[in-house]
CSV table of C-alpha atoms and ligand atoms in Angstrom, one decimal:
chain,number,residue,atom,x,y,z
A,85,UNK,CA,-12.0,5.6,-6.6
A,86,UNK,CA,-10.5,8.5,-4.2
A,87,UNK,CA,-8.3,7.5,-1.8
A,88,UNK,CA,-9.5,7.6,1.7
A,89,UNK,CA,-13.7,8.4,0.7
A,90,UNK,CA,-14.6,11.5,1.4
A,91,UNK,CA,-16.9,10.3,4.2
A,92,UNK,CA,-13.3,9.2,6.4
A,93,UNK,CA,-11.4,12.6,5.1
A,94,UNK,CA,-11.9,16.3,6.9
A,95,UNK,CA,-10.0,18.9,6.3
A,96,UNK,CA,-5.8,18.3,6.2
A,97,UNK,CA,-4.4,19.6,9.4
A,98,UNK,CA,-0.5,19.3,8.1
A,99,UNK,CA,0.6,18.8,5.0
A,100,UNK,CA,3.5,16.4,3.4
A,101,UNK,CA,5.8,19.5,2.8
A,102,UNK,CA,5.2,20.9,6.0
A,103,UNK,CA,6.0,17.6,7.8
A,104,UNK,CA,9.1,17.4,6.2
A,105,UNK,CA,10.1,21.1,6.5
A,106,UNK,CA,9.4,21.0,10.3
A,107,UNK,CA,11.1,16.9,10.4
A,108,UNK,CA,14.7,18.8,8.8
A,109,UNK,CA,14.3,21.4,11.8
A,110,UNK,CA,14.2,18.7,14.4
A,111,UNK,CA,16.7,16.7,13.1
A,112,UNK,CA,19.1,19.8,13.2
A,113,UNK,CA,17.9,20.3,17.1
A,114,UNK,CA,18.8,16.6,17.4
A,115,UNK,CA,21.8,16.9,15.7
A,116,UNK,CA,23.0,19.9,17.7
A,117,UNK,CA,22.1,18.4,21.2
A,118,UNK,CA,24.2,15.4,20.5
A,119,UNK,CA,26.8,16.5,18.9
A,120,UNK,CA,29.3,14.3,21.5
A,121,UNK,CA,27.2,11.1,21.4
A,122,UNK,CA,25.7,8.9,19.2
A,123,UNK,CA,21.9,9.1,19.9
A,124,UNK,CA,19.6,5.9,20.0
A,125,UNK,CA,16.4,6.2,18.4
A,126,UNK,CA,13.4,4.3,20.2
A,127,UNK,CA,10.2,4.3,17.4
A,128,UNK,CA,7.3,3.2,18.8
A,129,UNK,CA,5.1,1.2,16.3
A,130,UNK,CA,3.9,1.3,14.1
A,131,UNK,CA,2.8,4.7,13.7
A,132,UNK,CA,6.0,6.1,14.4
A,133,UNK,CA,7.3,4.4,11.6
A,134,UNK,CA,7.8,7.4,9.1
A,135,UNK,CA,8.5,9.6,11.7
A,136,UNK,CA,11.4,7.7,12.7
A,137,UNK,CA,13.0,6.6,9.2
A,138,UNK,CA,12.5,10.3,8.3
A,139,UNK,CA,14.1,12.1,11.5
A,140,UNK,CA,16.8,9.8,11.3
A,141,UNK,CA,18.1,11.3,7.7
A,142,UNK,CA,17.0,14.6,9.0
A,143,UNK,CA,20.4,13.7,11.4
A,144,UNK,CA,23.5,14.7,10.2
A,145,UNK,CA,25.9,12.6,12.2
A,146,UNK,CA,26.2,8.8,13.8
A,147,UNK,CA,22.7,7.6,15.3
A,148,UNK,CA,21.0,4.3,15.7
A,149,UNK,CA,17.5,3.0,16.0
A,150,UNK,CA,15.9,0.0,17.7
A,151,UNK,CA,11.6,0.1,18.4
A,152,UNK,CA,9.6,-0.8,20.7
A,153,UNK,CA,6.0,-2.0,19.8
A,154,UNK,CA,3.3,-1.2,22.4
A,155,UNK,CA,-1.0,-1.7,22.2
A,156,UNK,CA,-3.0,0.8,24.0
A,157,UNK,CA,-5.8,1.8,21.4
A,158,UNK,CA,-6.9,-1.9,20.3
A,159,UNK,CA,-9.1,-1.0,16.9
A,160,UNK,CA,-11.4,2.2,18.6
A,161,UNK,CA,-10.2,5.2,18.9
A,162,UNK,CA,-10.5,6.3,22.3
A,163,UNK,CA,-7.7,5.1,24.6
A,164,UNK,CA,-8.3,2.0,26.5
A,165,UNK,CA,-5.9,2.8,29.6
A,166,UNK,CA,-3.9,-0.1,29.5
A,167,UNK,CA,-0.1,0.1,27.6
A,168,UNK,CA,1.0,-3.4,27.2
A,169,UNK,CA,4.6,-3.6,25.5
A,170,UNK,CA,4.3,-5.6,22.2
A,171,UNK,CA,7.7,-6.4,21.3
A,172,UNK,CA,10.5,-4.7,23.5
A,173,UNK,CA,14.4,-3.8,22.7
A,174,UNK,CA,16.3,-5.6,21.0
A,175,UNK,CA,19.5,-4.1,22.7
A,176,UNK,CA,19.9,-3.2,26.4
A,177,UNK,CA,20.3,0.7,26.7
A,178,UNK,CA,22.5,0.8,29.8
A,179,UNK,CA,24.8,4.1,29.2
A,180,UNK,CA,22.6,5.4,25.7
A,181,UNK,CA,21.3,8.2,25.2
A,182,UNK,CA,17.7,7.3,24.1
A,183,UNK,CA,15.4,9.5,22.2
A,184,UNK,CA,11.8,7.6,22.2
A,185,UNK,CA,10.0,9.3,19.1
A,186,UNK,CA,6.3,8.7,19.4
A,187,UNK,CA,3.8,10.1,16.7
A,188,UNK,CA,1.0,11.7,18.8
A,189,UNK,CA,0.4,12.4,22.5
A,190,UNK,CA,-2.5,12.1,23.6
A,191,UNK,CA,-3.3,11.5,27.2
A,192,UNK,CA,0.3,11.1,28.0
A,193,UNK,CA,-0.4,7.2,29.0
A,194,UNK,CA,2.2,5.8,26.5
A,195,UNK,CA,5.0,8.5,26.7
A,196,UNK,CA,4.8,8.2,30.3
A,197,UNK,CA,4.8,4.4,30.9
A,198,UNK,CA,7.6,4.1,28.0
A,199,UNK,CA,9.8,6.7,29.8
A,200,UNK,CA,9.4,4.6,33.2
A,201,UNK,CA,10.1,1.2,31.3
A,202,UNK,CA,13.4,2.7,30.0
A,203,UNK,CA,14.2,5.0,32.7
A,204,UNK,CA,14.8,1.8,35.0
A,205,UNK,CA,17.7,0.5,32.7
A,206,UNK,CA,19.8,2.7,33.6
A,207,UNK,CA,20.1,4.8,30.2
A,208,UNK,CA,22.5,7.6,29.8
A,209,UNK,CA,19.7,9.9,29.1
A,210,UNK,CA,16.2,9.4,27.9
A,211,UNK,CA,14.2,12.2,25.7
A,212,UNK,CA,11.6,12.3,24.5
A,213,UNK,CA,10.2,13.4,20.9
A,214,UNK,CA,6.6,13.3,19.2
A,215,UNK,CA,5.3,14.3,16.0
A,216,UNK,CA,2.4,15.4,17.3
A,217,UNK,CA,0.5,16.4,21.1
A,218,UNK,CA,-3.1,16.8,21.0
A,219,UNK,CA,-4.7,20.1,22.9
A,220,UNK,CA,-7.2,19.4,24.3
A,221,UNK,CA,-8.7,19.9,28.1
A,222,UNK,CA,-6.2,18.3,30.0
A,223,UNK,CA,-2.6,18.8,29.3
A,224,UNK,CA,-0.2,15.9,28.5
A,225,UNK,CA,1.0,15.1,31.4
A,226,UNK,CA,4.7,13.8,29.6
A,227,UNK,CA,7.7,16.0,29.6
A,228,UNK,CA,8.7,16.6,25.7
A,229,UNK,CA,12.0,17.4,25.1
A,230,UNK,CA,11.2,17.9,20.5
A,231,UNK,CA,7.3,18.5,19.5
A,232,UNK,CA,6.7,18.7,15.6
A,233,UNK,CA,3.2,20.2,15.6
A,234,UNK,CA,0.1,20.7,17.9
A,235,UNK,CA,-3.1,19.8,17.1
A,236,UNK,CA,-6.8,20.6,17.8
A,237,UNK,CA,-8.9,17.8,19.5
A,238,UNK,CA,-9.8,15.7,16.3
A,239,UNK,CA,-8.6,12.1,15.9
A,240,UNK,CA,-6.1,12.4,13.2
A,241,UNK,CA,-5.0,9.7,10.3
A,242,UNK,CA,-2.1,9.5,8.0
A,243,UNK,CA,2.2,9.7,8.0
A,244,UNK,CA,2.4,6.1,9.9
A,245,UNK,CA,-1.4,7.4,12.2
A,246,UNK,CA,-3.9,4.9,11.8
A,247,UNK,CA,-7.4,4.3,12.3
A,248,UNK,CA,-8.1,0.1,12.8
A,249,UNK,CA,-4.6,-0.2,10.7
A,250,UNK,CA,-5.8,1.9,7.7
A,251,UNK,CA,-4.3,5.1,6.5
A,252,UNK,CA,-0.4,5.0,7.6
A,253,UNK,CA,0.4,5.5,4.2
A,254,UNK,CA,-1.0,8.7,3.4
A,255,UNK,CA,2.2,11.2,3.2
A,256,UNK,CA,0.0,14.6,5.0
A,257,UNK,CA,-2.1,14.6,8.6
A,258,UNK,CA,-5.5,14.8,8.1
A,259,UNK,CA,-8.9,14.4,10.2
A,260,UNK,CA,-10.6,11.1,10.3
A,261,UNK,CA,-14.3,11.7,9.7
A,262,UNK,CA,-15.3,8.2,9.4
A,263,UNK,CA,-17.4,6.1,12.0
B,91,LIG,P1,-1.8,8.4,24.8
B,91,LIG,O1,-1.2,7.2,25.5
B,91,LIG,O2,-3.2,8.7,25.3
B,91,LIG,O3,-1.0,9.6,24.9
B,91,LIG,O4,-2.1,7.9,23.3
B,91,LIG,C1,-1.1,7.9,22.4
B,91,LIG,C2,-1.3,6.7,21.4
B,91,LIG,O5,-2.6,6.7,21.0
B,91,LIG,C3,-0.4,7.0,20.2
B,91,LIG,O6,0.8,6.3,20.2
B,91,LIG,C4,-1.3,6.5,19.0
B,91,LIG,O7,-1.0,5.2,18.7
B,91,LIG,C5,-2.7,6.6,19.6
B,91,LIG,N1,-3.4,7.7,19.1
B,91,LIG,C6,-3.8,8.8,19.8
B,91,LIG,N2,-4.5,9.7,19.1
B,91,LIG,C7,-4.5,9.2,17.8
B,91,LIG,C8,-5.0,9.7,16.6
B,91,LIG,O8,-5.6,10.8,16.5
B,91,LIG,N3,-4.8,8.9,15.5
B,91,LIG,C9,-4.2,7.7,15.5
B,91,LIG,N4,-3.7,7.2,16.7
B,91,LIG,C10,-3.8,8.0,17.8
B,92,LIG,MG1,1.1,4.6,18.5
């Protein structure tokens, strides 16, 4: 049995060794900009979950993680509108220096509303990172401080991206075809 069917599977946008070859790069930016402080990772789950435990090897100094879970999509995928946080820190972030690493833009909803949520407790600094940003006809409307790849307009699947849960294991980016 193949594994997703073909009828779910387009074309592979990015594959495994190009996520990790461009994942090293950013952690060397991210390593570079915070060369005097120890950076706190914020994943946002679950789908950036390989994102995260990746770019945090891909560090090459002190850094910590803590995630945030948030629902915006429920199982369709088109975005509902509404972010409603899931499960929040586990650590205040007064004085950090947070990096939230999100694994596709999209609208901007998310980023944006995350950004606020953290912005108001009085962080350090707050950047912010995503695997991927979706072109399409309206621009994210989210300042990104890292970007690994842009995309054409196609809902995407695999490396922690899901469609109704399915798929985050697949180790490349590839277009979901499926109904
Ligand atoms: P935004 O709030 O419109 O920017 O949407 C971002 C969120 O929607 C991401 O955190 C993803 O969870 C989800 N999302 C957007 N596009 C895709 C996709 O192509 N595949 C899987 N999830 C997606
Ligand atoms: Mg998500």
């Amino acid at each position: 049995m193949t594994y997703p069917p073909e009828s779910d599977l387009g074309e592979i946008l990015i594959t495994a060794d190009q996520i990790q070859e461009r994942v090293v790069a950013l952690g060397r930016e991210i390593t570079r900009d915070c060369a005097d402080s120890v950076p706190l990772l914020v994943g946002i789950l679950k789908g950036s979950i390989l994102f995260t435990a990746d770019l945090m090897r891909a560090i090459d100094g002190p850094v910590e993680i803590d995630f945030m879970a948030v629902s915006s999509y429920g199982d369709a995928t088109k975005s509902s509108g509404i972010v409603r946080i899931v499960k929040d820190l586990d650590a205040p972030v007064a004085g950090r220096h947070v990096i939230l690493v999100e694994d596709i833009i999209d609208s901007g909803l998310t980023m944006t509303y995350l950004l606020e949520h953290l912005l108001a407790q009085g962080p350090a600094s707050v950047r912010t990172c995503s695997l991927l940003v979706r072109e399409g006809q309206q621009a994210p409307r989210v300042q990104l401080d890292y970007v690994g790849f842009r995309i054409p307009p196609a809902f995407v699947i695999g490396y922690g991206l899901d469609v109704a849960q399915c798929y985050r294991n697949l180790p490349y980016i590839g277009v979901y075809t499926g109904s």
